PDB file of C-alpha atoms in Angstrom:
ATOM      1  CA  VAL A   1       6.216 -44.392 114.355  1.00  0.00           C
ATOM      2  CA  ARG A   2       5.283 -41.643 116.812  1.00  0.00           C
ATOM      3  CA  LEU A   3       8.899 -40.448 117.159  1.00  0.00           C
ATOM      4  CA  ARG A   4       9.296 -40.444 113.387  1.00  0.00           C
ATOM      5  CA  ALA A   5       6.214 -38.237 113.029  1.00  0.00           C
ATOM      6  CA  ILE A   6       7.542 -35.820 115.663  1.00  0.00           C
ATOM      7  CA  ALA A   7      10.943 -35.655 113.955  1.00  0.00           C
ATOM      8  CA  ARG A   8       9.320 -35.127 110.548  1.00  0.00           C
ATOM      9  CA  GLN A   9       7.132 -32.308 111.897  1.00  0.00           C
ATOM     10  CA  ALA A  10      10.155 -30.629 113.545  1.00  0.00           C
ATOM     11  CA  ALA A  11      12.136 -30.903 110.300  1.00  0.00           C
ATOM     12  CA  HIS A  12       9.318 -29.315 108.302  1.00  0.00           C
ATOM     13  CA  THR A  13       9.066 -26.497 110.864  1.00  0.00           C
ATOM     14  CA  LEU A  14      12.798 -25.843 110.530  1.00  0.00           C
ATOM     15  CA  ARG A  15      12.505 -25.908 106.752  1.00  0.00           C
ATOM     16  CA  GLN A  16       9.683 -23.349 106.828  1.00  0.00           C
ATOM     17  CA  ALA A  17      11.870 -21.155 109.043  1.00  0.00           C
ATOM     18  CA  GLY A  18      14.609 -21.315 106.382  1.00  0.00           C
ATOM     19  CA  MET A  19      17.044 -23.174 108.625  1.00  0.00           C
ATOM     20  CA  ILE A  20      17.439 -26.476 106.758  1.00  0.00           C
ATOM     21  CA  LEU A  21      17.124 -27.930 103.265  1.00  0.00           C
ATOM     22  CA  PHE A  22      16.063 -31.356 102.067  1.00  0.00           C
ATOM     23  CA  ASP A  23      17.827 -33.068  99.191  1.00  0.00           C
ATOM     24  CA  ARG A  24      14.496 -33.818  97.515  1.00  0.00           C
ATOM     25  CA  PRO A  25      11.868 -31.230  96.552  1.00  0.00           C
ATOM     26  CA  ASP A  26       9.050 -33.196  98.235  1.00  0.00           C
ATOM     27  CA  GLY A  27      10.488 -32.412 101.681  1.00  0.00           C
ATOM     28  CA  GLU A  28      11.817 -35.887 102.278  1.00  0.00           C
ATOM     29  CA  GLY A  29      15.251 -37.434 102.279  1.00  0.00           C
ATOM     30  CA  THR A  30      18.466 -36.171 103.754  1.00  0.00           C
ATOM     31  CA  MET A  31      18.502 -32.831 105.560  1.00  0.00           C
ATOM     32  CA  ARG A  32      21.327 -30.360 105.653  1.00  0.00           C
ATOM     33  CA  SER A  33      21.679 -27.166 107.593  1.00  0.00           C
ATOM     34  CA  LYS A  34      21.710 -23.759 105.937  1.00  0.00           C
ATOM     35  CA  ASN A  35      24.038 -21.058 107.272  1.00  0.00           C
ATOM     36  CA  ILE A  36      21.152 -19.396 109.124  1.00  0.00           C
ATOM     37  CA  GLY A  37      20.275 -22.739 110.729  1.00  0.00           C
ATOM     38  CA  ARG A  38      23.866 -23.190 111.851  1.00  0.00           C
ATOM     39  CA  ILE A  39      23.914 -19.696 113.357  1.00  0.00           C
ATOM     40  CA  ALA A  40      20.562 -20.268 115.093  1.00  0.00           C
ATOM     41  CA  SER A  41      21.892 -23.484 116.575  1.00  0.00           C
ATOM     42  CA  LEU A  42      25.145 -21.876 117.682  1.00  0.00           C
ATOM     43  CA  TYR A  43      23.342 -19.002 119.437  1.00  0.00           C
ATOM     44  CA  TYR A  44      20.330 -21.036 120.667  1.00  0.00           C
ATOM     45  CA  LEU A  45      17.707 -19.069 118.748  1.00  0.00           C
ATOM     46  CA  CYS A  46      14.086 -20.157 118.595  1.00  0.00           C
ATOM     47  CA  HIS A  47      12.823 -21.024 115.134  1.00  0.00           C
ATOM     48  CA  GLU A  48      10.149 -18.310 115.537  1.00  0.00           C
ATOM     49  CA  THR A  49      12.908 -15.726 115.945  1.00  0.00           C
ATOM     50  CA  VAL A  50      14.677 -16.970 112.835  1.00  0.00           C
ATOM     51  CA  GLU A  51      11.422 -16.821 110.857  1.00  0.00           C
ATOM     52  CA  VAL A  52      10.916 -13.172 111.861  1.00  0.00           C
ATOM     53  CA  LEU A  53      14.513 -12.273 111.034  1.00  0.00           C
ATOM     54  CA  VAL A  54      14.436 -13.992 107.642  1.00  0.00           C
ATOM     55  CA  LYS A  55      11.144 -12.322 106.761  1.00  0.00           C
ATOM     56  CA  LEU A  56      11.857  -8.776 107.984  1.00  0.00           C
ATOM     57  CA  LEU A  57      15.614  -8.335 107.663  1.00  0.00           C
ATOM     58  CA  ARG A  58      16.712  -6.063 104.809  1.00  0.00           C
ATOM     59  CA  PRO A  59      20.190  -4.959 103.659  1.00  0.00           C
ATOM     60  CA  GLU A  60      19.337  -1.295 104.251  1.00  0.00           C
ATOM     61  CA  ALA A  61      18.172  -1.858 107.850  1.00  0.00           C
ATOM     62  CA  GLY A  62      19.415   0.784 110.267  1.00  0.00           C
ATOM     63  CA  GLU A  63      20.284   0.463 113.944  1.00  0.00           C
ATOM     64  CA  GLU A  64      16.722   1.246 115.017  1.00  0.00           C
ATOM     65  CA  THR A  65      15.291  -1.477 112.778  1.00  0.00           C
ATOM     66  CA  LEU A  66      17.887  -4.012 113.897  1.00  0.00           C
ATOM     67  CA  LEU A  67      17.224  -3.209 117.540  1.00  0.00           C
ATOM     68  CA  GLY A  68      13.501  -3.558 116.887  1.00  0.00           C
ATOM     69  CA  LEU A  69      14.023  -6.994 115.349  1.00  0.00           C
ATOM     70  CA  VAL A  70      15.982  -8.112 118.410  1.00  0.00           C
ATOM     71  CA  CYS A  71      13.218  -6.839 120.689  1.00  0.00           C
ATOM     72  CA  CYS A  72      10.618  -8.848 118.753  1.00  0.00           C
ATOM     73  CA  SER A  73      12.517 -12.097 119.328  1.00  0.00           C
ATOM     74  CA  ALA A  74      10.557 -15.056 120.649  1.00  0.00           C
ATOM     75  CA  GLU A  75      13.169 -15.378 123.391  1.00  0.00           C
ATOM     76  CA  PHE A  76      11.518 -12.393 125.090  1.00  0.00           C
ATOM     77  CA  SER A  77       7.968 -13.757 124.950  1.00  0.00           C
ATOM     78  CA  SER A  78       8.006 -14.332 128.714  1.00  0.00           C
ATOM     79  CA  VAL A  79       8.571 -10.611 129.381  1.00  0.00           C
ATOM     80  CA  ARG A  80       5.200  -9.137 130.277  1.00  0.00           C
ATOM     81  CA  VAL A  81       4.035  -5.596 130.913  1.00  0.00           C
ATOM     82  CA  ARG A  82       2.652  -5.498 134.435  1.00  0.00           C
ATOM     83  CA  GLU A  83       0.012  -3.118 135.739  1.00  0.00           C
ATOM     84  CA  GLU A  84       2.369  -1.560 138.312  1.00  0.00           C
ATOM     85  CA  GLU A  85       4.855  -0.709 135.527  1.00  0.00           C
ATOM     86  CA  MET A  86       2.424   1.301 133.457  1.00  0.00           C
ATOM     87  CA  GLY A  87       3.513   4.529 135.185  1.00  0.00           C
ATOM     88  CA  ASP A  88       7.109   3.874 134.117  1.00  0.00           C
ATOM     89  CA  LEU A  89       6.301   2.894 130.532  1.00  0.00           C
ATOM     90  CA  GLU A  90       4.549   5.118 128.026  1.00  0.00           C
ATOM     91  CA  ASP A  91       1.386   3.809 126.391  1.00  0.00           C
ATOM     92  CA  ASP A  92       3.061   3.120 123.037  1.00  0.00           C
ATOM     93  CA  LEU A  93       5.785   1.135 124.817  1.00  0.00           C
ATOM     94  CA  ALA A  94       3.364  -0.957 126.862  1.00  0.00           C
ATOM     95  CA  THR A  95       3.923  -4.012 124.670  1.00  0.00           C
ATOM     96  CA  THR A  96       6.449  -6.778 125.163  1.00  0.00           C
ATOM     97  CA  ALA A  97       8.662  -5.525 122.322  1.00  0.00           C
ATOM     98  CA  GLY A  98       8.368  -1.930 123.550  1.00  0.00           C
ATOM     99  CA  LYS A  99       9.263  -2.914 127.092  1.00  0.00           C
ATOM    100  CA  VAL A 100      12.225  -4.980 125.884  1.00  0.00           C
ATOM    101  CA  ALA A 101      13.402  -2.027 123.766  1.00  0.00           C
ATOM    102  CA  VAL A 102      13.283   0.336 126.744  1.00  0.00           C
ATOM    103  CA  LEU A 103      15.061  -2.153 129.011  1.00  0.00           C
ATOM    104  CA  LEU A 104      17.726  -2.940 126.416  1.00  0.00           C
ATOM    105  CA  GLN A 105      18.425   0.725 125.719  1.00  0.00           C
ATOM    106  CA  SER A 106      18.555   1.537 129.424  1.00  0.00           C
ATOM    107  CA  TYR A 107      20.963  -1.383 129.948  1.00  0.00           C
ATOM    108  CA  ILE A 108      23.300  -0.051 127.252  1.00  0.00           C
ATOM    109  CA  SER A 109      23.007   3.446 128.729  1.00  0.00           C
ATOM    110  CA  ARG A 110      23.822   2.061 132.207  1.00  0.00           C
ATOM    111  CA  ALA A 111      20.502   3.272 133.562  1.00  0.00           C
ATOM    112  CA  SER A 112      18.781   1.180 136.189  1.00  0.00           C
ATOM    113  CA  PRO A 113      15.008   1.122 136.573  1.00  0.00           C
ATOM    114  CA  ALA A 114      14.926   2.037 140.256  1.00  0.00           C
ATOM    115  CA  SER A 115      11.175   2.321 140.678  1.00  0.00           C
ATOM    116  CA  SER A 116      10.251  -1.329 140.279  1.00  0.00           C
ATOM    117  CA  PHE A 117      11.897  -4.585 141.283  1.00  0.00           C
ATOM    118  CA  SER A 118      10.076  -6.356 138.447  1.00  0.00           C
ATOM    119  CA  LEU A 119      11.602  -3.953 135.905  1.00  0.00           C
ATOM    120  CA  GLN A 120      15.065  -4.612 137.319  1.00  0.00           C
ATOM    121  CA  THR A 121      14.475  -8.357 137.063  1.00  0.00           C
ATOM    122  CA  ASP A 122      13.212  -8.033 133.494  1.00  0.00           C
ATOM    123  CA  GLN A 123      16.192  -5.849 132.576  1.00  0.00           C
ATOM    124  CA  ASN A 124      18.527  -8.560 133.876  1.00  0.00           C
ATOM    125  CA  TYR A 125      16.668 -11.157 131.796  1.00  0.00           C
ATOM    126  CA  VAL A 126      16.876  -8.972 128.682  1.00  0.00           C
ATOM    127  CA  ALA A 127      20.587  -8.365 129.287  1.00  0.00           C
ATOM    128  CA  GLN A 128      21.239 -12.106 129.631  1.00  0.00           C
ATOM    129  CA  ASN A 129      19.639 -12.879 126.260  1.00  0.00           C
ATOM    130  CA  ALA A 130      20.154  -9.814 124.082  1.00  0.00           C
ATOM    131  CA  GLY A 131      23.899 -10.292 123.609  1.00  0.00           C
ATOM    132  CA  ARG A 132      23.611 -13.669 121.919  1.00  0.00           C
ATOM    133  CA  ILE A 133      20.665 -12.520 119.778  1.00  0.00           C
ATOM    134  CA  LEU A 134      22.615  -9.438 118.648  1.00  0.00           C
ATOM    135  CA  ARG A 135      25.650 -11.613 117.813  1.00  0.00           C
ATOM    136  CA  ALA A 136      23.453 -14.031 115.872  1.00  0.00           C
ATOM    137  CA  LEU A 137      21.924 -11.131 113.956  1.00  0.00           C
ATOM    138  CA  PHE A 138      25.404  -9.855 113.099  1.00  0.00           C
ATOM    139  CA  GLU A 139      26.500 -13.317 111.916  1.00  0.00           C
ATOM    140  CA  MET A 140      23.369 -13.636 109.766  1.00  0.00           C
ATOM    141  CA  VAL A 141      23.800 -10.332 107.929  1.00  0.00           C
ATOM    142  CA  ARG A 142      27.541 -10.914 107.586  1.00  0.00           C
ATOM    143  CA  GLY A 143      26.813 -14.304 106.042  1.00  0.00           C
ATOM    144  CA  LEU A 144      24.398 -12.682 103.607  1.00  0.00           C
ATOM    145  CA  GLY A 145      27.147 -10.301 102.484  1.00  0.00           C
ATOM    146  CA  TRP A 146      25.334  -7.131 103.547  1.00  0.00           C
ATOM    147  CA  ALA A 147      28.376  -5.087 104.567  1.00  0.00           C
ATOM    148  CA  GLN A 148      26.641  -1.880 105.708  1.00  0.00           C
ATOM    149  CA  CYS A 149      23.992  -3.757 107.654  1.00  0.00           C
ATOM    150  CA  ALA A 150      26.684  -5.974 109.188  1.00  0.00           C
ATOM    151  CA  ARG A 151      28.564  -2.880 110.323  1.00  0.00           C
ATOM    152  CA  ARG A 152      25.452  -1.492 111.984  1.00  0.00           C
ATOM    153  CA  ALA A 153      24.746  -4.850 113.658  1.00  0.00           C
ATOM    154  CA  LEU A 154      28.349  -5.041 114.875  1.00  0.00           C
ATOM    155  CA  ASP A 155      28.065  -1.513 116.288  1.00  0.00           C
ATOM    156  CA  LEU A 156      25.002  -2.652 118.247  1.00  0.00           C
ATOM    157  CA  CYS A 157      26.889  -5.716 119.519  1.00  0.00           C
ATOM    158  CA  LYS A 158      29.758  -3.538 120.690  1.00  0.00           C
ATOM    159  CA  ALA A 159      27.372  -1.027 122.272  1.00  0.00           C
ATOM    160  CA  PHE A 160      25.740  -3.838 124.226  1.00  0.00           C
ATOM    161  CA  GLU A 161      29.002  -5.440 125.327  1.00  0.00           C
ATOM    162  CA  ARG A 162      30.651  -2.154 126.316  1.00  0.00           C
ATOM    163  CA  ARG A 163      27.422  -0.684 127.668  1.00  0.00           C
ATOM    164  CA  ARG A 164      27.851   2.573 125.811  1.00  0.00           C
ATOM    165  CA  TRP A 165      26.496   3.963 122.582  1.00  0.00           C
ATOM    166  CA  PRO A 166      28.841   4.723 119.653  1.00  0.00           C
ATOM    167  CA  VAL A 167      28.314   8.457 120.210  1.00  0.00           C
ATOM    168  CA  ASP A 168      29.253   8.286 123.918  1.00  0.00           C
ATOM    169  CA  ASN A 169      32.579   9.326 125.374  1.00  0.00           C
ATOM    170  CA  LEU A 170      35.067   6.428 125.502  1.00  0.00           C
ATOM    171  CA  LEU A 171      35.567   6.934 129.229  1.00  0.00           C
ATOM    172  CA  LEU A 172      32.010   5.748 129.877  1.00  0.00           C
ATOM    173  CA  GLN A 173      33.063   2.140 129.330  1.00  0.00           C
ATOM    174  CA  PHE A 174      34.798   2.207 132.733  1.00  0.00           C
ATOM    175  CA  ASP A 175      32.564   1.562 135.733  1.00  0.00           C
ATOM    176  CA  ASN A 176      34.400   3.889 138.085  1.00  0.00           C
ATOM    177  CA  VAL A 177      34.070   7.016 135.898  1.00  0.00           C
ATOM    178  CA  PRO A 178      30.808   8.886 136.576  1.00  0.00           C
ATOM    179  CA  PRO A 179      28.928   9.911 133.402  1.00  0.00           C
ATOM    180  CA  ASP A 180      28.923  13.606 134.320  1.00  0.00           C
ATOM    181  CA  VAL A 181      32.730  13.576 134.715  1.00  0.00           C
ATOM    182  CA  ALA A 182      33.309  11.606 131.493  1.00  0.00           C
ATOM    183  CA  ASN A 183      31.129  13.964 129.496  1.00  0.00           C
ATOM    184  CA  CYS A 184      33.066  17.000 130.770  1.00  0.00           C
ATOM    185  CA  LEU A 185      36.398  15.582 129.625  1.00  0.00           C
ATOM    186  CA  PRO A 186      37.466  15.512 125.984  1.00  0.00           C
ATOM    187  CA  GLY A 187      37.392  12.058 124.517  1.00  0.00           C
ATOM    188  CA  ASN A 188      37.129  10.154 121.302  1.00  0.00           C
ATOM    189  CA  LYS A 189      33.471   9.451 120.568  1.00  0.00           C
ATOM    190  CA  ASP A 190      34.160   6.750 117.983  1.00  0.00           C
ATOM    191  CA  MET A 191      34.237   3.072 118.760  1.00  0.00           C
TER     192      MET A 191
END
């Protein structure tokens, strides 16, 4: 009886997050996964993250909005702003989502937070998780049929994987080419 109650509560939580459907309107009976639930399972997303994405995601979302949604993911709830980091982070970025945004953007830009070991550790944690969250976000908007938003999400995925922004010189994707040299040479700036 106790296990049944736990399973029922988990199923209702997943239903509220928009990840599953029941075959009966009273929330009982056979469950089946929705596309978003399948994607969340495939990319190991927390149901809180899926709830935020379902609620805030719009077809006209730009790169900044999409990046902001990734930074608000429940997967980053363990990232904390520490007192010794306050000198490195501006006041408006001294939140978990703000810190994650700075660390994610610096990771893509190949910048390393040299002043603090804790920032380096947090950047590694963000880098380990952001890729799968970005891919899940891309799969979600692609599944919804939002072509422009899917393109922007895919551009963010590629920027993360290649560690260069779409406007950067193509040579920056190679580790042995210094940024100042790559930026002096002509190069295609499109991905």
